[in-house]
């Protein structure tokens, strides 16, 4: 007889959603309450050279990361959210570059997004 134990398989998935969602929400809190961290990065990036003042991007980061964090934690629209989050992180890598310590962090976040996008596996006996 086959038994499906969703509680066992959903627990790691729930922890992944909470952890990944909190990464985005933490970044959003930084954008809202410590915008200088982003101001320096953006002003010295190609975006700063291309657009001039980039302060308008800080609220965009805050809104984007808040919405992504909440969507990831809720599990709603998983595929769309994973694609959106991946494109966002790839954009962040394009802005910050690959020769920074943050590059490894961003690759880790992309790996977590890939795990989040994977279908839920149930255990069978």
Short mmCIF file of the N, C-alpha and C atoms (twelve columns), coordinates in Angstrom:
data_MODEL
# 
_entry.id   MODEL 
# 
loop_
_atom_site.group_PDB 
_atom_site.id 
_atom_site.type_symbol 
_atom_site.label_atom_id 
_atom_site.label_alt_id 
_atom_site.label_comp_id 
_atom_site.label_asym_id 
_atom_site.label_seq_id 
_atom_site.Cartn_x 
_atom_site.Cartn_y 
_atom_site.Cartn_z 
_atom_site.pdbx_PDB_model_num 
ATOM 1   N N  . UNK A 1   0.832  -1.182 0.000   1 
ATOM 2   C CA . UNK A 1   0.000  0.000  0.000   1 
ATOM 3   C C  . UNK A 1   0.878  1.246  0.000   1 
ATOM 4   N N  . UNK A 2   0.525  2.216  -0.844  1 
ATOM 5   C CA . UNK A 2   1.294  3.458  -0.917  1 
ATOM 6   C C  . UNK A 2   0.732  4.481  0.056   1 
ATOM 7   N N  . UNK A 3   1.625  5.072  0.817   1 
ATOM 8   C CA . UNK A 3   1.235  6.158  1.712   1 
ATOM 9   C C  . UNK A 3   1.917  7.436  1.261   1 
ATOM 10  N N  . UNK A 4   1.173  8.491  1.225   1 
ATOM 11  C CA . UNK A 4   1.764  9.793  0.907   1 
ATOM 12  C C  . UNK A 4   1.798  10.594 2.188   1 
ATOM 13  N N  . UNK A 5   2.966  11.054 2.540   1 
ATOM 14  C CA . UNK A 5   3.147  11.824 3.769   1 
ATOM 15  C C  . UNK A 5   3.521  13.258 3.430   1 
ATOM 16  N N  . UNK A 6   2.555  14.080 3.118   1 
ATOM 17  C CA . UNK A 6   2.880  15.449 2.720   1 
ATOM 18  C C  . UNK A 6   3.540  16.256 3.820   1 
ATOM 19  N N  . UNK A 7   3.257  15.942 5.085   1 
ATOM 20  C CA . UNK A 7   3.866  16.716 6.166   1 
ATOM 21  C C  . UNK A 7   5.386  16.582 6.136   1 
ATOM 22  N N  . UNK A 8   5.868  15.368 5.869   1 
ATOM 23  C CA . UNK A 8   7.314  15.167 5.834   1 
ATOM 24  C C  . UNK A 8   7.953  15.884 4.652   1 
ATOM 25  N N  . UNK A 9   7.291  15.876 3.513   1 
ATOM 26  C CA . UNK A 9   7.890  16.492 2.336   1 
ATOM 27  C C  . UNK A 9   7.658  17.993 2.296   1 
ATOM 28  N N  . UNK A 10  6.598  18.476 2.933   1 
ATOM 29  C CA . UNK A 10  6.321  19.908 2.902   1 
ATOM 30  C C  . UNK A 10  7.163  20.683 3.905   1 
ATOM 31  N N  . UNK A 11  7.601  20.044 4.950   1 
ATOM 32  C CA . UNK A 11  8.371  20.761 5.961   1 
ATOM 33  C C  . UNK A 11  9.639  21.391 5.378   1 
ATOM 34  N N  . UNK A 12  10.481 20.648 4.656   1 
ATOM 35  C CA . UNK A 12  11.660 21.287 4.059   1 
ATOM 36  C C  . UNK A 12  11.281 22.370 3.048   1 
ATOM 37  N N  . UNK A 13  10.206 22.120 2.293   1 
ATOM 38  C CA . UNK A 13  9.765  23.104 1.305   1 
ATOM 39  C C  . UNK A 13  9.299  24.384 1.994   1 
ATOM 40  N N  . UNK A 14  8.601  24.246 3.104   1 
ATOM 41  C CA . UNK A 14  8.148  25.416 3.856   1 
ATOM 42  C C  . UNK A 14  9.344  26.185 4.415   1 
ATOM 43  N N  . UNK A 15  10.324 25.454 4.940   1 
ATOM 44  C CA . UNK A 15  11.532 26.116 5.454   1 
ATOM 45  C C  . UNK A 15  12.276 26.848 4.343   1 
ATOM 46  N N  . UNK A 16  12.340 26.244 3.168   1 
ATOM 47  C CA . UNK A 16  12.978 26.896 2.022   1 
ATOM 48  C C  . UNK A 16  12.243 28.180 1.666   1 
ATOM 49  N N  . UNK A 17  10.908 28.119 1.610   1 
ATOM 50  C CA . UNK A 17  10.119 29.313 1.280   1 
ATOM 51  C C  . UNK A 17  10.324 30.408 2.314   1 
ATOM 52  N N  . UNK A 18  10.316 30.045 3.581   1 
ATOM 53  C CA . UNK A 18  10.502 31.051 4.632   1 
ATOM 54  C C  . UNK A 18  11.894 31.668 4.529   1 
ATOM 55  N N  . UNK A 19  12.918 30.824 4.396   1 
ATOM 56  C CA . UNK A 19  14.291 31.333 4.324   1 
ATOM 57  C C  . UNK A 19  14.537 32.221 3.121   1 
ATOM 58  N N  . UNK A 20  14.109 31.774 1.953   1 
ATOM 59  C CA . UNK A 20  14.306 32.560 0.738   1 
ATOM 60  C C  . UNK A 20  13.482 33.838 0.788   1 
ATOM 61  N N  . UNK A 21  12.258 33.732 1.264   1 
ATOM 62  C CA . UNK A 21  11.421 34.925 1.402   1 
ATOM 63  C C  . UNK A 21  12.040 35.943 2.342   1 
ATOM 64  N N  . UNK A 22  12.612 35.457 3.445   1 
ATOM 65  C CA . UNK A 22  13.248 36.378 4.395   1 
ATOM 66  C C  . UNK A 22  14.481 37.056 3.803   1 
ATOM 67  N N  . UNK A 23  15.197 36.370 2.911   1 
ATOM 68  C CA . UNK A 23  16.327 37.024 2.232   1 
ATOM 69  C C  . UNK A 23  15.852 38.253 1.465   1 
ATOM 70  N N  . UNK A 24  14.773 38.091 0.719   1 
ATOM 71  C CA . UNK A 24  14.237 39.225 -0.042  1 
ATOM 72  C C  . UNK A 24  13.667 40.296 0.884   1 
ATOM 73  N N  . UNK A 25  12.968 39.884 1.940   1 
ATOM 74  C CA . UNK A 25  12.395 40.871 2.862   1 
ATOM 75  C C  . UNK A 25  13.483 41.633 3.618   1 
ATOM 76  N N  . UNK A 26  14.578 40.958 3.960   1 
ATOM 77  C CA . UNK A 26  15.699 41.641 4.613   1 
ATOM 78  C C  . UNK A 26  16.297 42.690 3.690   1 
ATOM 79  N N  . UNK A 27  16.432 42.350 2.429   1 
ATOM 80  C CA . UNK A 27  16.937 43.312 1.451   1 
ATOM 81  C C  . UNK A 27  15.981 44.494 1.312   1 
ATOM 82  N N  . UNK A 28  14.678 44.213 1.358   1 
ATOM 83  C CA . UNK A 28  13.680 45.286 1.279   1 
ATOM 84  C C  . UNK A 28  13.785 46.215 2.482   1 
ATOM 85  N N  . UNK A 29  13.947 45.643 3.665   1 
ATOM 86  C CA . UNK A 29  14.089 46.461 4.881   1 
ATOM 87  C C  . UNK A 29  15.321 47.347 4.769   1 
ATOM 88  N N  . UNK A 30  16.401 46.807 4.216   1 
ATOM 89  C CA . UNK A 30  17.610 47.611 4.009   1 
ATOM 90  C C  . UNK A 30  17.320 48.769 3.068   1 
ATOM 91  N N  . UNK A 31  16.595 48.509 1.999   1 
ATOM 92  C CA . UNK A 31  16.256 49.585 1.054   1 
ATOM 93  C C  . UNK A 31  15.415 50.661 1.731   1 
ATOM 94  N N  . UNK A 32  14.482 50.256 2.578   1 
ATOM 95  C CA . UNK A 32  13.594 51.232 3.224   1 
ATOM 96  C C  . UNK A 32  14.279 51.998 4.350   1 
ATOM 97  N N  . UNK A 33  15.106 51.312 5.150   1 
ATOM 98  C CA . UNK A 33  15.623 51.931 6.367   1 
ATOM 99  C C  . UNK A 33  17.111 52.256 6.344   1 
ATOM 100 N N  . UNK A 34  17.847 51.761 5.372   1 
ATOM 101 C CA . UNK A 34  19.269 52.085 5.235   1 
ATOM 102 C C  . UNK A 34  19.601 52.257 3.751   1 
ATOM 103 N N  . UNK A 35  18.955 53.213 3.093   1 
ATOM 104 C CA . UNK A 35  19.104 53.350 1.639   1 
ATOM 105 C C  . UNK A 35  20.511 53.715 1.189   1 
ATOM 106 N N  . UNK A 36  21.343 54.226 2.100   1 
ATOM 107 C CA . UNK A 36  22.708 54.587 1.709   1 
ATOM 108 C C  . UNK A 36  23.499 53.386 1.202   1 
ATOM 109 N N  . UNK A 37  23.184 52.185 1.708   1 
ATOM 110 C CA . UNK A 37  23.875 50.990 1.205   1 
ATOM 111 C C  . UNK A 37  23.657 50.827 -0.295  1 
ATOM 112 N N  . UNK A 38  22.450 51.064 -0.742  1 
ATOM 113 C CA . UNK A 38  22.135 50.943 -2.161  1 
ATOM 114 C C  . UNK A 38  22.585 52.171 -2.941  1 
ATOM 115 N N  . UNK A 39  22.511 53.311 -2.326  1 
ATOM 116 C CA . UNK A 39  22.865 54.565 -3.005  1 
ATOM 117 C C  . UNK A 39  24.304 54.504 -3.525  1 
ATOM 118 N N  . UNK A 40  25.224 54.025 -2.698  1 
ATOM 119 C CA . UNK A 40  26.634 53.956 -3.111  1 
ATOM 120 C C  . UNK A 40  26.833 52.941 -4.237  1 
ATOM 121 N N  . UNK A 41  26.230 51.769 -4.087  1 
ATOM 122 C CA . UNK A 41  26.367 50.730 -5.116  1 
ATOM 123 C C  . UNK A 41  25.813 51.218 -6.451  1 
ATOM 124 N N  . UNK A 42  24.621 51.813 -6.402  1 
ATOM 125 C CA . UNK A 42  23.969 52.262 -7.636  1 
ATOM 126 C C  . UNK A 42  24.701 53.430 -8.287  1 
ATOM 127 N N  . UNK A 43  25.195 54.356 -7.475  1 
ATOM 128 C CA . UNK A 43  25.839 55.544 -8.053  1 
ATOM 129 C C  . UNK A 43  27.147 55.211 -8.755  1 
ATOM 130 N N  . UNK A 44  27.825 54.142 -8.315  1 
ATOM 131 C CA . UNK A 44  29.095 53.772 -8.947  1 
ATOM 132 C C  . UNK A 44  28.916 52.701 -10.026 1 
ATOM 133 N N  . UNK A 45  27.692 52.249 -10.240 1 
ATOM 134 C CA . UNK A 45  27.446 51.212 -11.246 1 
ATOM 135 C C  . UNK A 45  27.219 51.846 -12.617 1 
ATOM 136 N N  . UNK A 46  27.104 51.004 -13.622 1 
ATOM 137 C CA . UNK A 46  26.820 51.519 -14.965 1 
ATOM 138 C C  . UNK A 46  25.462 52.214 -15.011 1 
ATOM 139 N N  . UNK A 47  24.552 51.851 -14.101 1 
ATOM 140 C CA . UNK A 47  23.255 52.533 -14.054 1 
ATOM 141 C C  . UNK A 47  23.426 53.996 -13.674 1 
ATOM 142 N N  . UNK A 48  24.333 54.250 -12.734 1 
ATOM 143 C CA . UNK A 48  24.610 55.629 -12.342 1 
ATOM 144 C C  . UNK A 48  25.213 56.420 -13.479 1 
ATOM 145 N N  . UNK A 49  26.091 55.769 -14.241 1 
ATOM 146 C CA . UNK A 49  26.700 56.445 -15.380 1 
ATOM 147 C C  . UNK A 49  25.688 56.662 -16.500 1 
ATOM 148 N N  . UNK A 50  24.760 55.720 -16.639 1 
ATOM 149 C CA . UNK A 50  23.774 55.785 -17.708 1 
ATOM 150 C C  . UNK A 50  22.630 56.756 -17.398 1 
ATOM 151 N N  . UNK A 51  22.111 56.689 -16.177 1 
ATOM 152 C CA . UNK A 51  20.928 57.471 -15.820 1 
ATOM 153 C C  . UNK A 51  21.206 58.692 -14.960 1 
ATOM 154 N N  . UNK A 52  22.416 58.812 -14.438 1 
ATOM 155 C CA . UNK A 52  22.677 59.905 -13.497 1 
ATOM 156 C C  . UNK A 52  22.194 59.510 -12.112 1 
ATOM 157 N N  . UNK A 53  21.512 60.411 -11.417 1 
ATOM 158 C CA . UNK A 53  21.045 60.069 -10.067 1 
ATOM 159 C C  . UNK A 53  20.149 58.818 -10.079 1 
ATOM 160 N N  . UNK A 54  20.427 57.923 -9.163  1 
ATOM 161 C CA . UNK A 54  19.704 56.647 -9.132  1 
ATOM 162 C C  . UNK A 54  18.861 56.481 -7.870  1 
ATOM 163 N N  . UNK A 55  18.624 57.560 -7.140  1 
ATOM 164 C CA . UNK A 55  17.832 57.449 -5.911  1 
ATOM 165 C C  . UNK A 55  16.437 56.890 -6.170  1 
ATOM 166 N N  . UNK A 56  15.893 57.105 -7.340  1 
ATOM 167 C CA . UNK A 56  14.561 56.603 -7.665  1 
ATOM 168 C C  . UNK A 56  14.509 55.082 -7.677  1 
ATOM 169 N N  . UNK A 57  15.683 54.440 -7.853  1 
ATOM 170 C CA . UNK A 57  15.717 52.980 -7.881  1 
ATOM 171 C C  . UNK A 57  15.578 52.354 -6.494  1 
ATOM 172 N N  . UNK A 58  15.912 53.100 -5.456  1 
ATOM 173 C CA . UNK A 58  15.880 52.528 -4.103  1 
ATOM 174 C C  . UNK A 58  14.462 52.127 -3.697  1 
ATOM 175 N N  . UNK A 59  13.440 52.979 -3.893  1 
ATOM 176 C CA . UNK A 59  12.077 52.506 -3.603  1 
ATOM 177 C C  . UNK A 59  11.645 51.346 -4.504  1 
ATOM 178 N N  . UNK A 60  12.141 51.317 -5.739  1 
ATOM 179 C CA . UNK A 60  11.829 50.198 -6.639  1 
ATOM 180 C C  . UNK A 60  12.372 48.900 -6.042  1 
ATOM 181 N N  . UNK A 61  13.595 48.956 -5.520  1 
ATOM 182 C CA . UNK A 61  14.193 47.787 -4.866  1 
ATOM 183 C C  . UNK A 61  13.355 47.378 -3.659  1 
ATOM 184 N N  . UNK A 62  12.982 48.357 -2.850  1 
ATOM 185 C CA . UNK A 62  12.184 48.058 -1.662  1 
ATOM 186 C C  . UNK A 62  10.853 47.410 -1.998  1 
ATOM 187 N N  . UNK A 63  10.157 47.961 -2.978  1 
ATOM 188 C CA . UNK A 63  8.854  47.408 -3.376  1 
ATOM 189 C C  . UNK A 63  9.030  46.020 -3.989  1 
ATOM 190 N N  . UNK A 64  9.972  45.901 -4.916  1 
ATOM 191 C CA . UNK A 64  10.213 44.626 -5.590  1 
ATOM 192 C C  . UNK A 64  10.532 43.525 -4.586  1 
ATOM 193 N N  . UNK A 65  11.480 43.792 -3.696  1 
ATOM 194 C CA . UNK A 65  11.908 42.750 -2.774  1 
ATOM 195 C C  . UNK A 65  10.844 42.435 -1.729  1 
ATOM 196 N N  . UNK A 66  10.028 43.416 -1.363  1 
ATOM 197 C CA . UNK A 66  8.911  43.150 -0.453  1 
ATOM 198 C C  . UNK A 66  7.906  42.214 -1.117  1 
ATOM 199 N N  . UNK A 67  7.520  42.539 -2.340  1 
ATOM 200 C CA . UNK A 67  6.531  41.717 -3.054  1 
ATOM 201 C C  . UNK A 67  7.082  40.313 -3.304  1 
ATOM 202 N N  . UNK A 68  8.332  40.220 -3.770  1 
ATOM 203 C CA . UNK A 68  8.921  38.899 -4.009  1 
ATOM 204 C C  . UNK A 68  9.000  38.088 -2.723  1 
ATOM 205 N N  . UNK A 69  9.453  38.705 -1.644  1 
ATOM 206 C CA . UNK A 69  9.551  37.992 -0.370  1 
ATOM 207 C C  . UNK A 69  8.214  37.438 0.081   1 
ATOM 208 N N  . UNK A 70  7.167  38.250 -0.020  1 
ATOM 209 C CA . UNK A 70  5.832  37.808 0.393   1 
ATOM 210 C C  . UNK A 70  5.282  36.721 -0.530  1 
ATOM 211 N N  . UNK A 71  5.508  36.863 -1.835  1 
ATOM 212 C CA . UNK A 71  5.048  35.833 -2.773  1 
ATOM 213 C C  . UNK A 71  5.762  34.505 -2.533  1 
ATOM 214 N N  . UNK A 72  7.070  34.570 -2.312  1 
ATOM 215 C CA . UNK A 72  7.832  33.342 -2.073  1 
ATOM 216 C C  . UNK A 72  7.355  32.672 -0.789  1 
ATOM 217 N N  . UNK A 73  7.180  33.446 0.263   1 
ATOM 218 C CA . UNK A 73  6.740  32.864 1.528   1 
ATOM 219 C C  . UNK A 73  5.333  32.272 1.420   1 
ATOM 220 N N  . UNK A 74  4.489  32.889 0.629   1 
ATOM 221 C CA . UNK A 74  3.115  32.393 0.483   1 
ATOM 222 C C  . UNK A 74  3.040  31.169 -0.425  1 
ATOM 223 N N  . UNK A 75  3.984  31.040 -1.355  1 
ATOM 224 C CA . UNK A 75  3.949  29.948 -2.319  1 
ATOM 225 C C  . UNK A 75  3.027  30.203 -3.499  1 
ATOM 226 N N  . UNK A 76  2.459  31.395 -3.579  1 
ATOM 227 C CA . UNK A 76  1.554  31.731 -4.682  1 
ATOM 228 C C  . UNK A 76  2.348  31.972 -5.960  1 
ATOM 229 N N  . UNK A 77  1.775  31.595 -7.072  1 
ATOM 230 C CA . UNK A 77  2.347  31.854 -8.399  1 
ATOM 231 C C  . UNK A 77  3.834  31.474 -8.454  1 
ATOM 232 N N  . UNK A 78  4.109  30.272 -8.031  1 
ATOM 233 C CA . UNK A 78  5.488  29.802 -7.854  1 
ATOM 234 C C  . UNK A 78  6.345  29.973 -9.105  1 
ATOM 235 N N  . UNK A 79  5.879  29.531 -10.256 1 
ATOM 236 C CA . UNK A 79  6.699  29.596 -11.470 1 
ATOM 237 C C  . UNK A 79  6.979  31.037 -11.867 1 
ATOM 238 N N  . UNK A 80  5.951  31.852 -11.906 1 
ATOM 239 C CA . UNK A 80  6.128  33.264 -12.272 1 
ATOM 240 C C  . UNK A 80  7.039  33.960 -11.274 1 
ATOM 241 N N  . UNK A 81  6.830  33.684 -9.991  1 
ATOM 242 C CA . UNK A 81  7.653  34.303 -8.947  1 
ATOM 243 C C  . UNK A 81  9.111  33.878 -9.080  1 
ATOM 244 N N  . UNK A 82  9.351  32.599 -9.356  1 
ATOM 245 C CA . UNK A 82  10.729 32.109 -9.501  1 
ATOM 246 C C  . UNK A 82  11.418 32.742 -10.706 1 
ATOM 247 N N  . UNK A 83  10.697 32.871 -11.810 1 
ATOM 248 C CA . UNK A 83  11.278 33.520 -12.995 1 
ATOM 249 C C  . UNK A 83  11.579 34.981 -12.695 1 
ATOM 250 N N  . UNK A 84  10.626 35.673 -12.098 1 
ATOM 251 C CA . UNK A 84  10.796 37.086 -11.738 1 
ATOM 252 C C  . UNK A 84  11.993 37.254 -10.799 1 
ATOM 253 N N  . UNK A 85  12.064 36.427 -9.750  1 
ATOM 254 C CA . UNK A 85  13.162 36.529 -8.787  1 
ATOM 255 C C  . UNK A 85  14.506 36.243 -9.458  1 
ATOM 256 N N  . UNK A 86  14.546 35.243 -10.334 1 
ATOM 257 C CA . UNK A 86  15.799 34.912 -11.034 1 
ATOM 258 C C  . UNK A 86  16.260 36.060 -11.920 1 
ATOM 259 N N  . UNK A 87  15.334 36.619 -12.679 1 
ATOM 260 C CA . UNK A 87  15.693 37.754 -13.540 1 
ATOM 261 C C  . UNK A 87  16.162 38.939 -12.709 1 
ATOM 262 N N  . UNK A 88  15.508 39.166 -11.580 1 
ATOM 263 C CA . UNK A 88  15.902 40.266 -10.697 1 
ATOM 264 C C  . UNK A 88  17.325 40.057 -10.186 1 
ATOM 265 N N  . UNK A 89  17.625 38.845 -9.698  1 
ATOM 266 C CA . UNK A 89  18.965 38.567 -9.163  1 
ATOM 267 C C  . UNK A 89  20.006 38.631 -10.279 1 
ATOM 268 N N  . UNK A 90  19.681 38.159 -11.470 1 
ATOM 269 C CA . UNK A 90  20.616 38.300 -12.592 1 
ATOM 270 C C  . UNK A 90  20.862 39.774 -12.908 1 
ATOM 271 N N  . UNK A 91  19.831 40.595 -12.801 1 
ATOM 272 C CA . UNK A 91  20.001 42.039 -12.968 1 
ATOM 273 C C  . UNK A 91  20.898 42.629 -11.897 1 
ATOM 274 N N  . UNK A 92  20.737 42.150 -10.673 1 
ATOM 275 C CA . UNK A 92  21.600 42.613 -9.576  1 
ATOM 276 C C  . UNK A 92  23.049 42.237 -9.865  1 
ATOM 277 N N  . UNK A 93  23.264 41.015 -10.355 1 
ATOM 278 C CA . UNK A 93  24.624 40.589 -10.707 1 
ATOM 279 C C  . UNK A 93  25.182 41.476 -11.813 1 
ATOM 280 N N  . UNK A 94  24.362 41.826 -12.788 1 
ATOM 281 C CA . UNK A 94  24.818 42.707 -13.870 1 
ATOM 282 C C  . UNK A 94  25.228 44.067 -13.326 1 
ATOM 283 N N  . UNK A 95  24.534 44.542 -12.310 1 
ATOM 284 C CA . UNK A 95  24.857 45.854 -11.730 1 
ATOM 285 C C  . UNK A 95  26.077 45.773 -10.821 1 
ATOM 286 N N  . UNK A 96  26.142 44.737 -9.973  1 
ATOM 287 C CA . UNK A 96  27.225 44.668 -8.984  1 
ATOM 288 C C  . UNK A 96  28.482 44.000 -9.517  1 
ATOM 289 N N  . UNK A 97  28.349 43.183 -10.555 1 
ATOM 290 C CA . UNK A 97  29.514 42.542 -11.152 1 
ATOM 291 C C  . UNK A 97  29.792 41.171 -10.569 1 
ATOM 292 N N  . UNK A 98  30.760 40.503 -11.176 1 
ATOM 293 C CA . UNK A 98  31.105 39.148 -10.750 1 
ATOM 294 C C  . UNK A 98  32.400 39.091 -9.949  1 
ATOM 295 N N  . UNK A 99  33.069 40.199 -9.809  1 
ATOM 296 C CA . UNK A 99  34.327 40.211 -9.053  1 
ATOM 297 C C  . UNK A 99  34.118 40.870 -7.689  1 
ATOM 298 N N  . UNK A 100 32.971 40.606 -7.091  1 
ATOM 299 C CA . UNK A 100 32.676 41.124 -5.763  1 
ATOM 300 C C  . UNK A 100 32.339 39.952 -4.855  1 
ATOM 301 N N  . UNK A 101 32.510 40.125 -3.551  1 
ATOM 302 C CA . UNK A 101 32.125 39.047 -2.627  1 
ATOM 303 C C  . UNK A 101 30.636 38.703 -2.720  1 
ATOM 304 N N  . UNK A 102 29.829 39.676 -3.107  1 
ATOM 305 C CA . UNK A 102 28.390 39.442 -3.203  1 
ATOM 306 C C  . UNK A 102 28.030 38.476 -4.333  1 
ATOM 307 N N  . UNK A 103 28.934 38.294 -5.287  1 
ATOM 308 C CA . UNK A 103 28.642 37.409 -6.414  1 
ATOM 309 C C  . UNK A 103 28.327 35.996 -5.931  1 
ATOM 310 N N  . UNK A 104 29.123 35.478 -4.995  1 
ATOM 311 C CA . UNK A 104 28.872 34.134 -4.457  1 
ATOM 312 C C  . UNK A 104 27.522 34.083 -3.748  1 
ATOM 313 N N  . UNK A 105 27.185 35.124 -3.020  1 
ATOM 314 C CA . UNK A 105 25.883 35.204 -2.360  1 
ATOM 315 C C  . UNK A 105 24.754 35.174 -3.388  1 
ATOM 316 N N  . UNK A 106 24.912 35.941 -4.454  1 
ATOM 317 C CA . UNK A 106 23.881 35.987 -5.489  1 
ATOM 318 C C  . UNK A 106 23.726 34.635 -6.189  1 
ATOM 319 N N  . UNK A 107 24.830 33.927 -6.404  1 
ATOM 320 C CA . UNK A 107 24.734 32.579 -6.978  1 
ATOM 321 C C  . UNK A 107 23.993 31.644 -6.027  1 
ATOM 322 N N  . UNK A 108 24.264 31.797 -4.732  1 
ATOM 323 C CA . UNK A 108 23.543 31.000 -3.737  1 
ATOM 324 C C  . UNK A 108 22.051 31.280 -3.754  1 
ATOM 325 N N  . UNK A 109 21.690 32.543 -3.886  1 
ATOM 326 C CA . UNK A 109 20.270 32.909 -3.956  1 
ATOM 327 C C  . UNK A 109 19.640 32.317 -5.218  1 
ATOM 328 N N  . UNK A 110 20.359 32.358 -6.335  1 
ATOM 329 C CA . UNK A 110 19.839 31.739 -7.563  1 
ATOM 330 C C  . UNK A 110 19.620 30.236 -7.377  1 
ATOM 331 N N  . UNK A 111 20.530 29.578 -6.657  1 
ATOM 332 C CA . UNK A 111 20.362 28.144 -6.387  1 
ATOM 333 C C  . UNK A 111 19.124 27.898 -5.524  1 
ATOM 334 N N  . UNK A 112 18.900 28.747 -4.535  1 
ATOM 335 C CA . UNK A 112 17.705 28.614 -3.694  1 
ATOM 336 C C  . UNK A 112 16.430 28.854 -4.500  1 
ATOM 337 N N  . UNK A 113 16.480 29.812 -5.414  1 
ATOM 338 C CA . UNK A 113 15.316 30.072 -6.273  1 
ATOM 339 C C  . UNK A 113 15.039 28.852 -7.151  1 
ATOM 340 N N  . UNK A 114 16.098 28.220 -7.668  1 
ATOM 341 C CA . UNK A 114 15.915 27.013 -8.485  1 
ATOM 342 C C  . UNK A 114 15.279 25.899 -7.656  1 
ATOM 343 N N  . UNK A 115 15.719 25.748 -6.407  1 
ATOM 344 C CA . UNK A 115 15.117 24.738 -5.528  1 
ATOM 345 C C  . UNK A 115 13.659 25.075 -5.239  1 
ATOM 346 N N  . UNK A 116 13.368 26.346 -5.058  1 
ATOM 347 C CA . UNK A 116 11.997 26.799 -4.812  1 
ATOM 348 C C  . UNK A 116 11.099 26.505 -6.019  1 
ATOM 349 N N  . UNK A 117 11.640 26.641 -7.208  1 
ATOM 350 C CA . UNK A 117 10.859 26.433 -8.431  1 
ATOM 351 C C  . UNK A 117 10.609 24.957 -8.717  1 
ATOM 352 N N  . UNK A 118 11.420 24.074 -8.126  1 
ATOM 353 C CA . UNK A 118 11.283 22.640 -8.391  1 
ATOM 354 C C  . UNK A 118 9.951  22.128 -7.846  1 
ATOM 355 N N  . UNK A 119 9.372  21.148 -8.506  1 
ATOM 356 C CA . UNK A 119 8.097  20.611 -8.016  1 
ATOM 357 C C  . UNK A 119 8.263  19.932 -6.663  1 
ATOM 358 N N  . UNK A 120 7.203  19.968 -5.883  1 
ATOM 359 C CA . UNK A 120 7.215  19.342 -4.560  1 
ATOM 360 C C  . UNK A 120 7.205  17.827 -4.738  1 
ATOM 361 N N  . UNK A 121 8.109  17.149 -4.053  1 
ATOM 362 C CA . UNK A 121 8.164  15.691 -4.092  1 
ATOM 363 C C  . UNK A 121 7.509  15.142 -2.833  1 
ATOM 364 N N  . UNK A 122 6.632  14.178 -2.980  1 
ATOM 365 C CA . UNK A 122 6.039  13.527 -1.821  1 
ATOM 366 C C  . UNK A 122 6.735  12.202 -1.601  1 
ATOM 367 N N  . UNK A 123 6.797  11.768 -0.351  1 
ATOM 368 C CA . UNK A 123 7.437  10.492 -0.046  1 
ATOM 369 C C  . UNK A 123 6.399  9.387  -0.165  1 
ATOM 370 N N  . UNK A 124 6.823  8.274  -0.709  1 
ATOM 371 C CA . UNK A 124 5.932  7.129  -0.883  1 
ATOM 372 C C  . UNK A 124 6.570  5.911  -0.256  1 
ATOM 373 N N  . UNK A 125 5.754  5.049  0.296   1 
ATOM 374 C CA . UNK A 125 6.236  3.774  0.838   1 
ATOM 375 C C  . UNK A 125 5.532  2.641  0.166   1 
# 
